[in-house]
Amino acid sequence: GNARAGGTNLWVLFFAMLIASVGLNVNSTAVIIGAMLISPLMGPIVGMGYGAAVADLRLIRSAGLSLLTFTVLSLFTSTLYFTLSPLNQPGSELLARTSPSLWDVLIAAFGGAAGMVAVTRRSFNNIVPGVAIATALMPPLCTVGFGIAHQRWDMAAGALYLFLINGVFIAASTLAVARVLRLPAVAELDPATRSLHRTVISVGLIAVLAPSIWMGHKLVQDEVFQGAAQRALTQLERSSGTALLGQEIEPRTRTIRLTVVGEAEQARLQAAAAPLLAAERIGDAKLTFRR
């Protein structure tokens, strides 16, 4: 029975990964959501967290093996699809999975907690589909497959990190909620083993969390720069009496690119923009022009 169920799950995962890969390839949010709902990826992750909470080492091993098998199959399926697909330009749905941050950690943690509460309460079972969508395990793996297929290692690394964040913090929040609910332990662990488990879990959480904090800080900096630059450009248009033909703000390189008519207009706007940028505390921004 278990073998048959495991084989069925593998087939379900295979087709779900193909659906998700097609959805990402054609930039269809609805198709991606459908693939999330039929994917069995979340089960092993929740199983590992639950097993850690109730000291069920057999469940942890079984769930870990299932997760490893599912992950390898998912990567193989998505890489094969994107290698064969003639559509090789990444759309917004693919790119959205390549820059995780601290907010993704919060989503995974809260989603995992909601999912654990749902599985322990019969009346809350309608929450599980929402958790599957919010924590998004399949799209990051598909994006890793795209990165491997097209040698876009930056995309593959970012998406793999997002999958790691989701998996680790869903399991961690499952463990935390199970402990709060005081679910009965399957076996008693000796103090040394319990201490080792706590150390491994703590080190793993810190290792996964640390890069997301730095990336979250960078995201906030980029948003602050974007807002300040936009305010400065709005004021520049008002004070100069000139409508800019085009403007591009690139927070990562702290560059502002303006499209204007004529060399004289460029010189006038450049002189007028300097004090406005300094007033918004982005005086170090690089201002370039396209004529």
mmCIF file of C-alpha atoms in Angstrom:
data_model
loop_
_atom_site.group_PDB
_atom_site.id
_atom_site.type_symbol
_atom_site.label_atom_id
_atom_site.label_comp_id
_atom_site.label_asym_id
_atom_site.label_seq_id
_atom_site.Cartn_x
_atom_site.Cartn_y
_atom_site.Cartn_z
ATOM 1 C CA GLY A 1 0.000 0.000 0.000
ATOM 2 C CA ASN A 2 2.782 2.444 0.919
ATOM 3 C CA ALA A 3 4.740 1.551 -2.207
ATOM 4 C CA ARG A 4 1.683 2.100 -4.396
ATOM 5 C CA ALA A 5 0.957 5.445 -2.716
ATOM 6 C CA GLY A 6 4.593 6.490 -3.130
ATOM 7 C CA GLY A 7 4.520 5.599 -6.839
ATOM 8 C CA THR A 8 1.286 7.538 -7.287
ATOM 9 C CA ASN A 9 2.818 10.569 -5.585
ATOM 10 C CA LEU A 10 5.809 10.428 -7.934
ATOM 11 C CA TRP A 11 3.540 10.443 -10.976
ATOM 12 C CA VAL A 12 1.465 13.265 -9.519
ATOM 13 C CA LEU A 13 4.649 15.234 -8.842
ATOM 14 C CA PHE A 14 5.953 14.562 -12.357
ATOM 15 C CA PHE A 15 2.825 15.944 -14.003
ATOM 16 C CA ALA A 16 2.548 18.799 -11.512
ATOM 17 C CA MET A 17 6.123 19.849 -12.308
ATOM 18 C CA LEU A 18 5.361 19.796 -16.024
ATOM 19 C CA ILE A 19 2.276 21.944 -15.450
ATOM 20 C CA ALA A 20 4.252 24.387 -13.296
ATOM 21 C CA SER A 21 7.090 24.525 -15.836
ATOM 22 C CA VAL A 22 4.665 25.300 -18.670
ATOM 23 C CA GLY A 23 2.990 27.957 -16.507
ATOM 24 C CA LEU A 24 6.310 29.624 -15.736
ATOM 25 C CA ASN A 25 7.403 29.317 -19.356
ATOM 26 C CA VAL A 26 4.302 31.091 -20.702
ATOM 27 C CA ASN A 27 4.052 33.411 -17.661
ATOM 28 C CA SER A 28 0.622 32.152 -16.568
ATOM 29 C CA THR A 29 -0.109 32.718 -12.869
ATOM 30 C CA ALA A 30 -3.307 30.636 -12.958
ATOM 31 C CA VAL A 31 -1.498 27.564 -14.314
ATOM 32 C CA ILE A 32 1.250 27.890 -11.671
ATOM 33 C CA ILE A 33 -1.335 28.074 -8.878
ATOM 34 C CA GLY A 34 -3.031 24.940 -10.222
ATOM 35 C CA ALA A 35 0.278 23.064 -10.154
ATOM 36 C CA MET A 36 0.894 24.144 -6.537
ATOM 37 C CA LEU A 37 -2.444 22.703 -5.463
ATOM 38 C CA ILE A 38 -1.799 19.219 -6.863
ATOM 39 C CA SER A 39 1.848 18.929 -5.849
ATOM 40 C CA PRO A 40 2.718 16.482 -3.014
ATOM 41 C CA LEU A 41 5.922 18.361 -2.120
ATOM 42 C CA MET A 42 4.642 19.881 1.102
ATOM 43 C CA GLY A 43 3.794 16.559 2.764
ATOM 44 C CA PRO A 44 7.378 15.353 3.383
ATOM 45 C CA ILE A 45 8.461 18.768 4.699
ATOM 46 C CA VAL A 46 5.599 18.901 7.214
ATOM 47 C CA GLY A 47 6.349 15.250 8.044
ATOM 48 C CA MET A 48 9.956 16.095 8.938
ATOM 49 C CA GLY A 49 8.867 18.938 11.212
ATOM 50 C CA TYR A 50 6.203 16.810 12.875
ATOM 51 C CA GLY A 51 8.623 13.909 13.281
ATOM 52 C CA ALA A 52 11.154 16.174 14.979
ATOM 53 C CA ALA A 53 8.452 17.442 17.349
ATOM 54 C CA VAL A 54 7.299 14.001 18.487
ATOM 55 C CA ALA A 55 10.759 12.362 18.348
ATOM 56 C CA ASP A 56 9.723 9.965 15.584
ATOM 57 C CA LEU A 57 13.068 9.232 13.936
ATOM 58 C CA ARG A 58 11.511 6.730 11.534
ATOM 59 C CA LEU A 59 9.114 9.395 10.219
ATOM 60 C CA ILE A 60 11.966 11.876 9.840
ATOM 61 C CA ARG A 61 13.988 9.396 7.764
ATOM 62 C CA SER A 62 10.998 8.403 5.637
ATOM 63 C CA ALA A 63 9.956 12.025 5.010
ATOM 64 C CA GLY A 64 13.558 13.059 4.303
ATOM 65 C CA LEU A 65 13.975 10.271 1.734
ATOM 66 C CA SER A 66 10.669 11.226 0.076
ATOM 67 C CA LEU A 67 11.686 14.889 -0.054
ATOM 68 C CA LEU A 68 15.072 14.034 -1.583
ATOM 69 C CA THR A 69 13.403 11.785 -4.188
ATOM 70 C CA PHE A 70 10.768 14.402 -5.002
ATOM 71 C CA THR A 71 13.387 17.172 -5.304
ATOM 72 C CA VAL A 72 15.642 15.177 -7.652
ATOM 73 C CA LEU A 73 12.667 14.175 -9.835
ATOM 74 C CA SER A 74 11.418 17.764 -9.881
ATOM 75 C CA LEU A 75 14.776 19.153 -10.967
ATOM 76 C CA PHE A 76 15.153 16.480 -13.661
ATOM 77 C CA THR A 77 11.634 17.099 -15.003
ATOM 78 C CA SER A 78 11.875 20.897 -15.091
ATOM 79 C CA THR A 79 15.410 20.899 -16.541
ATOM 80 C CA LEU A 80 14.344 18.493 -19.293
ATOM 81 C CA TYR A 81 11.283 20.577 -20.114
ATOM 82 C CA PHE A 82 13.166 23.889 -20.305
ATOM 83 C CA THR A 83 15.928 22.280 -22.366
ATOM 84 C CA LEU A 84 13.382 21.167 -24.968
ATOM 85 C CA SER A 85 11.160 24.263 -24.859
ATOM 86 C CA PRO A 86 11.734 26.836 -27.647
ATOM 87 C CA LEU A 87 10.679 29.638 -25.240
ATOM 88 C CA ASN A 88 13.955 30.558 -23.578
ATOM 89 C CA GLN A 89 13.376 34.103 -22.297
ATOM 90 C CA PRO A 90 12.556 34.316 -18.552
ATOM 91 C CA GLY A 91 9.255 36.059 -17.825
ATOM 92 C CA SER A 92 8.216 37.922 -14.702
ATOM 93 C CA GLU A 93 6.954 34.744 -12.989
ATOM 94 C CA LEU A 94 10.377 33.107 -13.349
ATOM 95 C CA LEU A 95 12.308 36.215 -12.315
ATOM 96 C CA ALA A 96 10.083 36.676 -9.248
ATOM 97 C CA ARG A 97 11.536 33.461 -7.779
ATOM 98 C CA THR A 98 15.194 34.472 -8.016
ATOM 99 C CA SER A 99 15.562 37.160 -5.321
ATOM 100 C CA PRO A 100 14.350 35.823 -1.959
ATOM 101 C CA SER A 101 14.581 37.925 1.204
ATOM 102 C CA LEU A 102 13.525 38.035 4.845
ATOM 103 C CA TRP A 103 9.884 38.439 3.807
ATOM 104 C CA ASP A 104 9.963 35.003 2.189
ATOM 105 C CA VAL A 105 11.136 33.592 5.522
ATOM 106 C CA LEU A 106 8.122 35.168 7.253
ATOM 107 C CA ILE A 107 5.727 33.807 4.613
ATOM 108 C CA ALA A 108 7.136 30.289 4.954
ATOM 109 C CA ALA A 109 7.065 30.417 8.769
ATOM 110 C CA PHE A 110 3.520 31.748 9.023
ATOM 111 C CA GLY A 111 2.319 29.435 6.255
ATOM 112 C CA GLY A 112 3.844 26.382 7.891
ATOM 113 C CA ALA A 113 2.307 27.326 11.235
ATOM 114 C CA ALA A 114 -1.130 27.753 9.639
ATOM 115 C CA GLY A 115 -0.763 24.416 7.865
ATOM 116 C CA MET A 116 0.157 22.604 11.078
ATOM 117 C CA VAL A 117 -2.818 24.077 12.901
ATOM 118 C CA ALA A 118 -5.031 23.035 9.972
ATOM 119 C CA VAL A 119 -3.944 19.387 9.978
ATOM 120 C CA THR A 120 -4.618 19.098 13.707
ATOM 121 C CA ARG A 121 -8.121 20.579 13.422
ATOM 122 C CA ARG A 122 -10.672 18.922 11.123
ATOM 123 C CA SER A 123 -12.701 22.101 10.672
ATOM 124 C CA PHE A 124 -9.651 23.981 9.305
ATOM 125 C CA ASN A 125 -8.776 21.656 6.401
ATOM 126 C CA ASN A 126 -9.746 24.337 3.864
ATOM 127 C CA ILE A 127 -6.621 26.243 4.951
ATOM 128 C CA VAL A 128 -4.206 23.714 3.448
ATOM 129 C CA PRO A 129 -4.691 24.753 -0.226
ATOM 130 C CA GLY A 130 -4.020 28.371 0.710
ATOM 131 C CA VAL A 131 -0.853 27.361 2.536
ATOM 132 C CA ALA A 132 0.319 25.402 -0.526
ATOM 133 C CA ILE A 133 -0.140 28.498 -2.696
ATOM 134 C CA ALA A 134 1.389 30.982 -0.257
ATOM 135 C CA THR A 135 4.525 28.981 0.493
ATOM 136 C CA ALA A 136 5.146 28.098 -3.176
ATOM 137 C CA LEU A 137 7.467 25.091 -3.216
ATOM 138 C CA MET A 138 7.141 24.093 -6.867
ATOM 139 C CA PRO A 139 7.876 27.333 -8.778
ATOM 140 C CA PRO A 140 11.333 27.787 -7.210
ATOM 141 C CA LEU A 141 12.325 24.234 -8.172
ATOM 142 C CA CYS A 142 11.062 24.813 -11.719
ATOM 143 C CA THR A 143 13.091 28.035 -11.845
ATOM 144 C CA VAL A 144 16.195 26.100 -10.780
ATOM 145 C CA GLY A 145 15.510 23.777 -13.718
ATOM 146 C CA PHE A 146 15.311 26.788 -16.056
ATOM 147 C CA GLY A 147 18.624 28.097 -14.706
ATOM 148 C CA ILE A 148 20.328 24.731 -15.200
ATOM 149 C CA ALA A 149 18.880 24.277 -18.695
ATOM 150 C CA HIS A 150 20.080 27.717 -19.852
ATOM 151 C CA GLN A 151 23.234 27.998 -17.708
ATOM 152 C CA ARG A 152 21.707 30.910 -15.774
ATOM 153 C CA TRP A 153 23.452 30.020 -12.547
ATOM 154 C CA ASP A 154 22.426 33.266 -10.839
ATOM 155 C CA MET A 155 18.750 32.393 -11.356
ATOM 156 C CA ALA A 156 19.303 28.785 -10.291
ATOM 157 C CA ALA A 157 21.092 29.825 -7.084
ATOM 158 C CA GLY A 158 18.459 32.402 -6.115
ATOM 159 C CA ALA A 159 15.561 30.009 -6.769
ATOM 160 C CA LEU A 160 17.274 27.146 -4.923
ATOM 161 C CA TYR A 161 17.761 29.430 -1.926
ATOM 162 C CA LEU A 162 14.051 30.345 -2.023
ATOM 163 C CA PHE A 163 13.138 26.635 -2.040
ATOM 164 C CA LEU A 164 15.515 26.075 0.863
ATOM 165 C CA ILE A 165 13.943 28.956 2.819
ATOM 166 C CA ASN A 166 10.436 27.621 2.245
ATOM 167 C CA GLY A 167 11.314 24.043 3.117
ATOM 168 C CA VAL A 168 13.344 24.797 6.237
ATOM 169 C CA PHE A 169 10.940 27.310 7.759
ATOM 170 C CA ILE A 170 7.789 25.332 6.962
ATOM 171 C CA ALA A 171 9.372 22.405 8.823
ATOM 172 C CA ALA A 172 10.572 24.677 11.645
ATOM 173 C CA SER A 173 7.169 26.291 12.181
ATOM 174 C CA THR A 174 5.522 22.837 12.052
ATOM 175 C CA LEU A 175 7.915 21.760 14.795
ATOM 176 C CA ALA A 176 7.204 24.893 16.847
ATOM 177 C CA VAL A 177 3.409 24.587 16.603
ATOM 178 C CA ALA A 178 3.547 20.873 17.458
ATOM 179 C CA ARG A 179 5.572 21.699 20.559
ATOM 180 C CA VAL A 180 3.098 24.433 21.563
ATOM 181 C CA LEU A 181 0.213 21.982 21.119
ATOM 182 C CA ARG A 182 2.119 19.485 23.307
ATOM 183 C CA LEU A 183 1.614 16.556 20.968
ATOM 184 C CA PRO A 184 2.655 13.281 22.626
ATOM 185 C CA ALA A 185 6.127 11.988 21.821
ATOM 186 C CA VAL A 186 6.529 8.638 20.075
ATOM 187 C CA ALA A 187 9.807 7.902 21.867
ATOM 188 C CA GLU A 188 11.950 9.406 24.600
ATOM 189 C CA LEU A 189 15.336 10.745 23.554
ATOM 190 C CA ASP A 190 18.285 10.773 25.898
ATOM 191 C CA PRO A 191 19.552 14.244 26.917
ATOM 192 C CA ALA A 192 22.665 14.064 24.723
ATOM 193 C CA THR A 193 20.657 13.198 21.589
ATOM 194 C CA ARG A 194 18.066 15.870 22.366
ATOM 195 C CA SER A 195 20.813 18.472 22.813
ATOM 196 C CA LEU A 196 22.442 17.432 19.525
ATOM 197 C CA HIS A 197 19.118 17.741 17.680
ATOM 198 C CA ARG A 198 18.523 21.210 19.103
ATOM 199 C CA THR A 199 22.015 22.323 18.093
ATOM 200 C CA VAL A 200 21.648 21.011 14.540
ATOM 201 C CA ILE A 201 18.227 22.665 14.127
ATOM 202 C CA SER A 202 19.447 25.987 15.543
ATOM 203 C CA VAL A 203 22.571 26.085 13.358
ATOM 204 C CA GLY A 204 20.526 25.147 10.280
ATOM 205 C CA LEU A 205 17.957 27.885 10.908
ATOM 206 C CA ILE A 206 20.642 30.535 11.447
ATOM 207 C CA ALA A 207 22.548 29.446 8.335
ATOM 208 C CA VAL A 208 19.423 29.726 6.166
ATOM 209 C CA LEU A 209 18.165 32.916 7.822
ATOM 210 C CA ALA A 210 21.367 34.987 7.733
ATOM 211 C CA PRO A 211 21.566 35.595 3.936
ATOM 212 C CA SER A 212 17.859 36.485 3.818
ATOM 213 C CA ILE A 213 18.371 39.248 6.396
ATOM 214 C CA TRP A 214 21.125 40.783 4.278
ATOM 215 C CA MET A 215 19.006 40.461 1.108
ATOM 216 C CA GLY A 216 16.036 41.974 2.947
ATOM 217 C CA HIS A 217 18.212 44.932 3.951
ATOM 218 C CA LYS A 218 19.251 45.398 0.325
ATOM 219 C CA LEU A 219 15.597 45.255 -0.761
ATOM 220 C CA VAL A 220 14.679 48.004 1.710
ATOM 221 C CA GLN A 221 17.596 50.127 0.501
ATOM 222 C CA ASP A 222 16.479 49.685 -3.102
ATOM 223 C CA GLU A 223 12.901 50.673 -2.240
ATOM 224 C CA VAL A 224 14.095 53.758 -0.360
ATOM 225 C CA PHE A 225 16.291 54.787 -3.308
ATOM 226 C CA GLN A 226 13.442 54.195 -5.764
ATOM 227 C CA GLY A 227 11.064 56.382 -3.769
ATOM 228 C CA ALA A 228 13.589 59.161 -3.209
ATOM 229 C CA ALA A 229 14.598 59.224 -6.877
ATOM 230 C CA GLN A 230 10.970 59.350 -8.003
ATOM 231 C CA ARG A 231 10.231 62.285 -5.693
ATOM 232 C CA ALA A 232 13.319 64.144 -6.932
ATOM 233 C CA LEU A 233 12.350 63.628 -10.583
ATOM 234 C CA THR A 234 8.777 64.799 -9.949
ATOM 235 C CA GLN A 235 10.135 67.947 -8.316
ATOM 236 C CA LEU A 236 12.605 68.385 -11.193
ATOM 237 C CA GLU A 237 9.789 68.395 -13.743
ATOM 238 C CA ARG A 238 7.819 70.925 -11.733
ATOM 239 C CA SER A 239 10.703 73.301 -11.042
ATOM 240 C CA SER A 240 12.187 73.158 -14.551
ATOM 241 C CA GLY A 241 8.895 73.383 -16.400
ATOM 242 C CA THR A 242 10.043 70.520 -18.636
ATOM 243 C CA ALA A 243 8.374 67.157 -19.169
ATOM 244 C CA LEU A 244 10.958 64.356 -19.199
ATOM 245 C CA LEU A 245 10.555 62.158 -22.264
ATOM 246 C CA GLY A 246 11.633 59.086 -20.327
ATOM 247 C CA GLN A 247 13.106 58.043 -16.996
ATOM 248 C CA GLU A 248 14.637 54.843 -15.669
ATOM 249 C CA ILE A 249 15.630 54.257 -12.063
ATOM 250 C CA GLU A 250 18.042 51.405 -11.295
ATOM 251 C CA PRO A 251 18.353 51.018 -7.503
ATOM 252 C CA ARG A 252 20.964 48.256 -7.615
ATOM 253 C CA THR A 253 23.467 50.480 -9.457
ATOM 254 C CA ARG A 254 22.043 53.717 -7.970
ATOM 255 C CA THR A 255 21.643 55.082 -11.492
ATOM 256 C CA ILE A 256 18.993 57.435 -12.873
ATOM 257 C CA ARG A 257 18.705 57.655 -16.659
ATOM 258 C CA LEU A 258 16.720 60.473 -18.266
ATOM 259 C CA THR A 259 15.676 60.937 -21.879
ATOM 260 C CA VAL A 260 15.760 64.587 -23.022
ATOM 261 C CA VAL A 261 15.902 66.673 -26.210
ATOM 262 C CA GLY A 262 19.078 68.583 -26.970
ATOM 263 C CA GLU A 263 22.413 69.162 -25.267
ATOM 264 C CA ALA A 264 21.362 72.473 -23.723
ATOM 265 C CA GLU A 265 18.349 70.845 -22.084
ATOM 266 C CA GLN A 266 20.597 68.145 -20.670
ATOM 267 C CA ALA A 267 22.974 70.665 -19.097
ATOM 268 C CA ARG A 268 20.096 72.655 -17.586
ATOM 269 C CA LEU A 269 18.404 69.585 -16.079
ATOM 270 C CA GLN A 270 21.686 68.181 -14.765
ATOM 271 C CA ALA A 271 22.387 71.406 -12.882
ATOM 272 C CA ALA A 272 18.839 71.553 -11.518
ATOM 273 C CA ALA A 273 18.786 67.901 -10.470
ATOM 274 C CA ALA A 274 21.888 67.951 -8.265
ATOM 275 C CA PRO A 275 20.389 69.896 -5.296
ATOM 276 C CA LEU A 276 17.118 67.954 -5.547
ATOM 277 C CA LEU A 277 18.925 64.613 -5.309
ATOM 278 C CA ALA A 278 21.006 65.910 -2.401
ATOM 279 C CA ALA A 279 17.825 67.031 -0.618
ATOM 280 C CA GLU A 280 16.483 63.462 -0.880
ATOM 281 C CA ARG A 281 19.798 62.138 0.524
ATOM 282 C CA ILE A 282 20.767 60.367 -2.684
ATOM 283 C CA GLY A 283 23.345 62.873 -3.857
ATOM 284 C CA ASP A 284 25.661 59.970 -4.747
ATOM 285 C CA ALA A 285 23.239 58.740 -7.424
ATOM 286 C CA LYS A 286 24.656 58.591 -10.922
ATOM 287 C CA LEU A 287 22.614 60.739 -13.312
ATOM 288 C CA THR A 288 22.915 59.840 -16.997
ATOM 289 C CA PHE A 289 21.126 61.183 -20.064
ATOM 290 C CA ARG A 290 19.906 59.830 -23.353
ATOM 291 C CA ARG A 291 19.344 62.451 -26.075
#
